Structure formats: C-alpha cells, structure tokens
Coordinates of C-alpha atoms and ligand atoms in Angstrom, one line a residue:
X1456 CA 27.5 -8.3 30.5
X1457 CA 23.9 -9.8 30.8
X1458 CA 23.5 -14.0 30.0
X1459 CA 21.8 -14.4 26.5
X1460 CA 18.0 -15.5 27.5
X1461 CA 16.4 -17.6 25.3
X1462 CA 12.5 -16.2 25.8
X1463 CA 12.3 -14.0 23.1
X1464 CA 13.4 -16.9 21.0
X1465 CA 10.6 -19.2 21.9
X1466 CA 8.1 -16.4 22.6
X1467 CA 8.1 -15.7 18.3
X1468 CA 8.7 -19.3 17.1
X1469 CA 5.7 -20.7 18.6
X1470 CA 4.1 -17.4 18.3
X1471 CA 1.9 -18.9 16.1
X1472 CA 0.0 -21.1 18.8
X1473 CA -1.2 -18.1 19.8
X1474 CA -1.6 -16.6 17.2
X1475 CA -3.7 -19.4 15.9
X1476 CA -5.9 -19.2 19.2
X1477 CA -6.8 -16.0 18.5
X1478 CA -8.3 -16.6 15.0
X1479 CA -10.1 -19.6 15.7
X1480 CA -11.6 -17.7 18.7
X1481 CA -12.6 -14.7 15.7
X1482 CA -13.7 -17.9 13.1
X1483 CA -16.2 -19.0 15.8
X1484 CA -17.6 -15.6 16.4
X1485 CA -16.7 -16.3 20.6
X1486 CA -16.5 -12.2 21.2
X1487 CA -19.8 -12.1 19.5
X1488 CA -21.3 -14.5 21.3
X1489 CA -20.0 -13.1 24.7
X1490 CA -21.2 -9.5 23.9
X1491 CA -24.5 -10.9 23.5
X1492 CA -24.1 -12.3 27.4
X1493 CA -21.4 -13.5 29.5
X1494 CA -21.2 -17.2 30.5
X1495 CA -19.7 -20.1 33.0
X1496 CA -18.0 -22.6 30.7
X1497 CA -20.9 -25.1 30.4
X1498 CA -22.9 -22.8 29.1
X1499 CA -20.6 -21.6 26.5
X1500 CA -19.0 -24.3 25.6
X1501 CA -22.4 -26.0 24.1
X1502 CA -23.4 -22.5 22.7
X1503 CA -20.3 -22.9 20.4
X1504 CA -20.4 -26.3 20.1
X1505 CA -16.6 -26.6 21.7
X1506 CA -15.4 -30.3 22.5
X1507 CA -15.4 -30.5 26.4
X1508 CA -11.9 -31.4 26.4
X1509 CA -11.1 -28.0 24.6
X1510 CA -12.9 -25.6 26.1
X1511 CA -11.5 -24.9 29.2
X1512 CA -7.7 -24.5 27.9
X1513 CA -9.1 -22.8 25.1
X1514 CA -10.8 -20.0 27.1
X1515 CA -8.4 -19.6 29.7
X1516 CA -5.5 -19.7 26.8
X1517 CA -7.3 -16.5 25.9
X1518 CA -7.5 -15.1 29.2
X1519 CA -4.3 -15.7 30.1
X1520 CA -3.6 -13.9 26.7
X1521 CA -5.6 -10.7 28.2
X1522 CA -8.8 -11.2 24.9
X1523 CA -10.9 -12.2 27.7
X1524 CA -11.9 -11.8 31.5
X1525 CA -13.1 -14.6 34.2
X1526 CA -15.1 -13.0 37.0
X1527 CA -16.7 -15.6 39.3
X1528 CA -16.6 -18.5 36.7
X1529 CA -17.9 -16.7 34.1
X1530 CA -16.3 -15.4 30.9
X1531 CA -16.4 -11.5 29.6
X1532 CA -15.3 -9.9 26.9
X1533 CA -12.3 -7.4 27.7
X1534 CA -13.4 -3.8 26.4
X1535 CA -11.1 -4.2 23.4
X1536 CA -12.4 -7.1 22.5
X1537 CA -16.1 -6.1 23.0
X1538 CA -15.4 -2.8 21.3
X1539 CA -13.3 -4.2 18.6
X1540 CA -14.6 -8.2 18.1
X1541 CA -18.3 -7.9 18.2
X1542 CA -19.4 -8.7 14.8
X1543 CA -22.5 -6.8 15.5
X1544 CA -20.7 -3.6 16.3
X1545 CA -19.4 -0.9 13.3
X1546 CA -16.4 -0.5 15.3
X1547 CA -15.7 -4.8 14.6
X1548 CA -12.6 -4.9 12.8
X1549 CA -12.0 -9.1 12.6
X1550 CA -12.5 -8.8 8.4
X1551 CA -8.9 -8.7 8.7
X1552 CA -8.4 -11.4 10.8
X1553 CA -11.0 -13.8 9.3
X1554 CA -9.1 -13.4 6.1
X1555 CA -5.9 -14.1 7.8
X1556 CA -7.8 -17.0 9.4
X1557 CA -8.7 -18.2 5.8
X1558 CA -5.6 -17.2 3.5
X1559 CA -2.7 -16.2 5.3
X1560 CA -2.1 -18.5 7.8
X1561 CA -2.0 -21.7 5.4
X1562 CA 0.0 -19.3 2.7
X1563 CA 2.8 -18.5 5.3
X1564 CA 3.2 -22.4 6.0
X1565 CA 4.7 -22.0 2.5
X1566 CA 7.0 -19.3 3.4
X1567 CA 10.4 -20.6 3.1
X1568 CA 9.4 -21.6 -0.6
X1569 CA 8.8 -18.3 -1.0
X1570 CA 12.2 -17.3 0.4
X1571 CA 13.9 -19.7 -1.9
X1572 CA 11.8 -18.9 -5.4
X1573 CA 10.4 -15.7 -4.6
X1574 CA 7.1 -16.8 -6.3
X1575 CA 3.7 -15.6 -4.1
X1576 CA 2.3 -18.1 -2.3
X1577 CA -1.4 -17.4 -2.3
X1578 CA -4.2 -18.6 -5.0
X1579 CA -1.5 -16.7 -7.5
X1580 CA 0.5 -19.4 -7.0
X1581 CA -0.4 -21.5 -10.7
X1582 CA -2.1 -18.5 -12.2
X1583 CA -1.2 -15.0 -13.7
X1584 CA 0.6 -12.1 -12.8
X1585 CA -2.5 -10.0 -11.3
X1586 CA -3.1 -10.8 -7.5
X1587 CA -6.6 -8.9 -8.0
X1588 CA -7.8 -10.6 -11.0
X1589 CA -7.7 -14.1 -9.4
X1590 CA -8.6 -13.0 -5.6
X1591 CA -11.6 -11.5 -7.3
X1592 CA -12.8 -13.9 -9.2
X1593 CA -14.8 -15.4 -6.1
X1594 CA -17.1 -12.9 -5.2
X1595 CA -16.8 -14.4 -1.5
X1596 CA -13.7 -13.8 -1.4
X1597 CA -13.9 -10.0 -3.1
X1598 CA -15.9 -8.7 -0.3
X1599 CA -13.7 -10.6 2.4
X1600 CA -10.4 -8.9 1.6
X1601 CA -12.3 -5.3 1.1
X1602 CA -13.5 -5.5 4.7
X1603 CA -10.6 -6.7 5.8
X1604 CA -8.7 -3.9 4.2
X1605 CA -11.1 -1.3 6.6
X1606 CA -9.8 -3.6 10.1
X1607 CA -6.2 -3.1 8.3
X1608 CA -6.6 0.8 7.9
X1609 CA -9.1 2.2 10.5
X1610 CA -6.9 4.0 12.9
X1611 CA -4.4 5.2 10.3
X1612 CA -7.4 6.4 8.2
X1613 CA -9.1 8.3 11.3
X1614 CA -5.6 9.7 12.0
X1615 CA -5.5 11.2 8.5
X1616 CA -9.0 12.2 8.5
X1617 CA -8.4 14.7 11.5
X1618 CA -4.8 15.8 11.1
X1619 CA -3.9 16.6 7.7
X1620 CA -4.6 20.4 7.2
X1621 CA -8.2 19.6 5.0
X1622 CA -8.8 23.0 5.0
X1623 CA -6.3 23.4 2.4
X1624 CA -8.5 21.8 -0.1
X1625 CA -11.8 21.1 -1.4
X1626 CA -11.4 17.3 -3.4
X1627 CA -9.8 14.3 -2.8
X1628 CA -9.5 11.6 -4.9
X1629 CA -8.9 7.7 -2.8
X1630 CA -7.1 5.6 -5.5
X1631 CA -7.7 1.7 -5.0
X1632 CA -10.3 3.0 -2.5
X1633 CA -11.5 -0.3 -1.4
X1634 CA -14.6 -0.3 0.5
X1635 CA -14.0 3.1 0.6
X1636 CA -13.4 3.8 4.8
X1637 CA -10.4 6.3 4.1
X1638 CA -12.3 8.4 2.3
X1639 CA -15.4 7.8 3.7
X1640 CA -13.7 9.1 7.4
X1641 CA -12.0 12.4 5.8
X1642 CA -15.8 13.3 4.8
X1643 CA -17.4 12.8 7.7
X1644 CA -14.3 14.7 9.7
X1645 CA -14.5 17.5 7.0
X1646 CA -17.9 18.4 6.3
X1647 CA -16.8 20.5 2.7
X1648 CA -14.8 17.6 1.2
X1649 CA -16.0 15.9 -1.7
X1650 CA -14.3 13.2 -3.3
X1651 CA -14.5 10.3 -5.5
X1652 CA -12.8 6.4 -4.7
X1653 CA -11.6 4.7 -7.8
X1654 CA -10.9 1.3 -7.9
X1655 CA -11.7 -1.4 -10.2
X1656 CA -15.3 -1.9 -11.4
X1657 CA -15.7 -5.0 -9.4
X1658 CA -15.3 -3.0 -5.9
X1659 CA -18.4 -0.7 -7.0
X1660 CA -21.4 -2.0 -5.0
X1661 CA -19.5 -3.1 -1.9
X1662 CA -17.9 0.8 -2.1
X1663 CA -21.5 2.2 -2.8
X1664 CA -23.0 0.1 0.1
X1665 CA -20.6 0.9 3.1
X1666 CA -20.3 5.2 1.7
X1667 CA -24.4 5.3 1.6
X1668 CA -24.4 3.6 5.3
X1669 CA -22.1 6.5 6.4
X1670 CA -25.0 8.9 4.7
X1671 CA -22.5 9.9 2.1
X1672 CA -24.0 9.3 -1.2
X1673 CA -24.3 12.9 -2.2
X1674 CA -20.7 14.0 -1.4
X1675 CA -18.0 10.7 -2.7
X1676 CA -18.6 8.8 -5.6
X1677 CA -17.1 5.7 -7.2
X1678 CA -15.2 5.8 -10.1
X1679 CA -14.5 2.5 -12.2
X1680 CA -11.1 1.8 -13.4
X1681 CA -8.0 0.8 -13.9
X1682 CA -4.7 3.1 -12.6
X1683 CA -2.6 0.6 -15.9
X1684 CA -5.1 1.8 -18.5
X1685 CA -6.3 5.3 -17.5
X1686 CA -5.3 8.8 -15.7
X1687 CA -6.2 9.1 -12.2
X1688 CA -9.1 11.3 -11.6
X1689 CA -8.2 14.5 -10.8
X1690 CA -8.2 15.9 -7.1
X1691 CA -6.7 18.9 -4.8
X1692 CA -5.6 15.7 -2.6
X1693 CA -4.7 12.1 -4.1
X1694 CA -4.8 9.1 -1.3
X1695 CA -3.1 6.2 -2.0
X1696 CA -3.7 3.7 1.1
X1697 CA -1.7 0.2 1.4
X1698 CA -1.5 0.6 -2.9
X1699 CA 2.2 1.2 -4.1
X1700 CA 3.8 -1.3 -1.9
X1701 CA 1.2 -4.0 -4.2
X1702 CA 3.3 -3.7 -6.9
X1703 CA 7.0 -3.5 -8.2
X1704 CA 9.7 -0.8 -8.7
X1705 CA 8.2 0.2 -12.3
X1706 CA 5.1 0.5 -11.7
X1707 CA 5.6 2.0 -8.0
X1708 CA 6.8 5.0 -9.7
X1709 CA 4.4 4.7 -12.3
X1710 CA 2.1 5.6 -9.9
X1711 CA 3.6 8.0 -8.2
X1712 CA 3.5 9.9 -11.9
X1713 CA 0.2 9.8 -12.4
X1714 CA -0.4 10.9 -9.4
X1715 CA 1.5 14.1 -9.8
X1716 CA -0.1 14.4 -12.8
X1717 CA -3.8 14.4 -11.4
X1718 CA -3.0 17.2 -9.0
X1719 CA -3.2 21.1 -9.3
X1720 CA -0.2 23.4 -8.8
X1721 CA -0.1 22.8 -4.5
X1722 CA -2.1 19.8 -4.3
X1723 CA -0.8 17.2 -2.0
X1724 CA -0.1 13.4 -2.5
X1725 CA -0.5 11.2 0.3
X1726 CA 0.7 7.6 0.4
X1727 CA 0.3 5.9 3.6
X1728 CA 1.1 1.8 4.6
X1729 CA 3.5 0.5 7.1
X1730 CA 6.4 2.5 5.9
X1731 CA 9.6 0.9 7.0
X1732 CA 12.3 3.1 9.0
X1733 CA 14.6 4.5 6.9
X1734 CA 17.5 2.0 8.8
X1735 CA 15.0 -0.8 8.2
X1736 CA 15.7 -2.1 11.4
X1737 CA 13.2 -1.1 14.1
X1738 CA 9.9 -1.1 12.1
X1739 CA 9.9 -5.5 12.3
X1740 CA 5.8 -5.0 11.0
X1741 CA 6.4 -3.0 7.8
X1742 CA 9.2 -5.3 7.5
X1743 CA 6.8 -8.3 8.0
X1744 CA 4.3 -6.8 5.8
X1745 CA 6.4 -6.7 3.1
X1746 CA 7.3 -10.6 3.4
X1747 CA 3.6 -10.5 3.3
X1748 CA 3.8 -9.0 -0.3
X1749 CA 6.0 -11.3 -1.1
X1750 CA 3.1 -14.5 -0.2
X1751 CA 0.8 -12.1 -2.0
X1752 CA 2.0 -10.8 -5.0
X1753 CA 4.3 -11.4 -7.9
X1754 CA 7.3 -8.2 -7.7
X1755 CA 5.1 -6.1 -4.5
X1756 CA 7.7 -4.8 -1.4
X1757 CA 7.1 -2.4 1.4
X1758 CA 9.8 0.4 1.4
X1759 CA 11.1 3.6 3.8
X1760 CA 10.0 7.0 4.1
X1761 CA 13.6 8.1 2.0
X1762 CA 12.5 5.3 -0.7
X1763 CA 9.3 7.2 -1.2
X1764 CA 10.2 10.5 -1.1
X1765 CA 13.1 9.8 -3.3
X1766 CA 10.5 8.6 -5.7
X1767 CA 8.3 12.0 -5.4
X1768 CA 10.7 14.4 -5.7
X1769 CA 11.6 11.9 -9.2
X1770 CA 8.1 12.6 -10.4
X1771 CA 8.3 16.6 -9.8
X1772 CA 7.2 17.2 -6.0
X1773 CA 8.6 19.9 -4.9
X1774 CA 8.3 19.2 -1.0
X1775 CA 8.0 15.8 0.9
X1776 CA 7.3 14.9 4.6
X1777 CA 7.1 11.5 6.8
X1778 CA 4.0 12.2 9.6
X1779 CA 3.3 9.4 11.8
X1780 CA -0.2 7.9 11.8
X1781 CA -0.9 5.3 14.5
X1782 CA 1.2 2.2 15.3
X1783 CA 3.6 1.2 12.7
X1784 CA 1.9 3.7 10.1
X1785 CA 3.0 6.2 8.9
X1786 CA 2.2 8.8 5.6
X1787 CA 4.6 9.9 3.2
X1788 CA 3.2 13.7 2.1
X1789 CA 4.2 15.1 -1.5
X1790 CA 3.1 18.9 -2.6
X1791 CA 3.1 19.4 -6.1
Ligands
SAM2271 C1 -4.4 -3.7 -0.4 S1 -5.4 -2.9 -1.1 C2 -5.4 -1.4 0.0 C3 -7.5 -1.1 0.3 C4 -7.6 0.2 0.8 N1 -6.7 1.5 0.3 C5 -6.7 0.7 2.3 O1 -5.4 0.9 2.6 O2 -7.3 -0.3 3.3 C6 -5.5 -2.8 -3.1 C7 -6.7 -2.0 -3.3 O3 -6.0 -1.7 -5.2 C8 -7.5 -1.9 -5.9 N2 -6.9 -2.0 -7.3 C9 -6.3 -3.4 -7.6 N3 -5.5 -3.3 -8.7 C10 -5.9 -2.3 -9.0 C11 -6.0 -1.4 -10.6 N4 -5.8 -2.0 -11.5 N5 -7.0 0.1 -10.4 C12 -7.7 0.5 -9.5 N6 -7.2 -0.1 -8.1 C13 -7.0 -1.2 -8.1 C14 -7.7 -3.1 -5.0 O4 -9.0 -3.8 -5.6 C15 -7.9 -2.6 -3.8 O5 -9.0 -2.4 -3.5

C-alpha cells in the first residue's frame, strides 16, 4: 500500500490562488493585450498599470500555470489563451470568467452559510424567489450573464449541432435561449433548420444582435415569454441547455411535461448540462455545478442521466438516452 500523500488536499485547498490569478488576468485584459503584440516585463507592466512589486510574479505564475509562454524575456499567449481569451476574437469565452470574477467568486465565500441554511448567497440573498428577475434588474449584469452563458455552453453547442441527427427534423425551439448560441450553431451547421429562441422579454435584443451578427435573422426568431405562464413553442425538436438545473423538482417535471406537449409524435427533447454520473462519484464538475445552483437559486440542483430519463418517462416519452458531449457535459434525449 502506498503512503497517503497531501498533494491533492493542498492543491484543491489552495486552488483559489490559481483561480483568482487567472480571473484577474482576464479582468485586466492581459491576454487581449498580448494578442495585440508580445511584450517584455517592463512594457507589459506599464501597459497594464501594474505595480513593479507584483508584475514579474504575476506573469511568471501564469507561465507556470501554462496560460502564458516566456521566450527570450518576452511574454506571449499560449495558442489556447490567444484563441479563447482575446476579447477581440469571436472565439472569446472569457465572459464566464468575468462573471465568475465579479459575482461567483465573492458569493462562493459564503458557501458554508449556504450549506447550513440551504439559502442562495447571490444577489437574491435579500430578494425574491426568482433569481433571473433580480439578475436582470441591471441591464449591464443581464448582458454579462447572457454572454457568460455562451462561454460556458459553446463547446457543447457545437457538439449538439454536429452530432444530433438533424436530418430527421425541420424546426427547433430553444427554451431559455439566452444569447442564442445553441440555436445559432444548430442553424449554421444545418441549413435546412429554422428555429425559435424562447426567453424572457428582457433577453430579446441580446438574442437578436447575436443572430444578426451570425447572418441568421431570416431563419431564427425570438419569442418572448415565460415558461411559467404559457405553453412552449411547438417544434420538431425542443432544447433546454442549463435550464432544468435552475429549478426545484416540481418545476423540472413541469418543464419536461411542457416540452412533451410542444412536440409532435416522433419529436425529440434535448436537455443538456453537466449531467452527473448515475453513481454520483466521478463528475466532480457536475456536482460542483449543483453546489453553484445552491449559491445561485432557491431550489435548483443538477441531476443524473437516470434522474432525467425518469422524469421524461413519467411525462410520456417512449425512448430516452444519454449521450456525452464534451468535457463534463452530456445531453439527455427523449423521443415522443
Ligand atoms: C442558465 S441560463 C441558460 C442559457 C442557455 N440555454 C445556455 O445553456 O447557455 C437560463 C436561461 O433561462 C432563461 N429563463 C429564466 N427564467 C425563464 C422563464 N420563466 N421563461 C423563459 N426563460 C427563462 C434565462 O433568461 C436564461 O437565458
């Protein structure tokens, strides 16, 4: 038997050091600066307005963490940080890190309180039961949140657009569409598909701008509304990305039922997020996401593939399956 080692304990216990270093680098737009042109220590420190005491350790920490490279005294982005963290590129996914830095990082310092009370620890701490009403009261926060969702979801959205058998279907509705990246990727990869993005009215302009920027305004429409008050738009495929986990079990079941009602016979419902493994022992990201729902919502939680296929069967779906997408994300598919 090997001796127990402390490495993992210390790495995770002090993991916030590395996390906050990356979040601050995104906040001060370090990767965007370096994408313009690589710099040596003094020039980069000056351009970013850093104190001489901090700059060298900060940049070299990012080298050691493999977010920067240093060659002959000059700092460069890595291929990944250049592609994903340069704000001027369409491939930028830093929105989610900006949101994590401004909102989740301080809220997670109250995790122990959430564990003891079961109460959210975000802006809704002193407010009403609907996290989105509070989040969207500030237009800047609304926009930041919706863009952040694109950052979280983009990889899985591409996988759904490419790997689901779209040839069998003509229309799609994306429920809680946010900026609309999922339905956009589906439409870009499948020119025969037309669709509806359904979300709260406040989301309309952010969705419409994104769809227009992708040249899809003639095929993708926005339908404002709340899934609490009305039926879901009818389509051959109904999709929900990161929706079910926001809500308690009763609302989850209601949403699965409404998806069933919106589909024709043979239609498909796709629910996707960081689906937890059925044994609840390996998808740490999915389980942490569920703790994030504890911080962010009044009743939300993430769930296993078996949980979701169970709700689908209850609602009447005749066939269900779980398919892995990318990283911690999977989709649960129900066929009516
Ligand atoms: C966690 S985000 C998921 C966004 C996107 N589907 C994704 O996976 O990136 C939840 C979305 O649900 C929307 N939403 C919240 N309450 C809603 C309601 N009552 N009716 C319709 N959409 C709602 C929010 O505006 C937000 O866009």
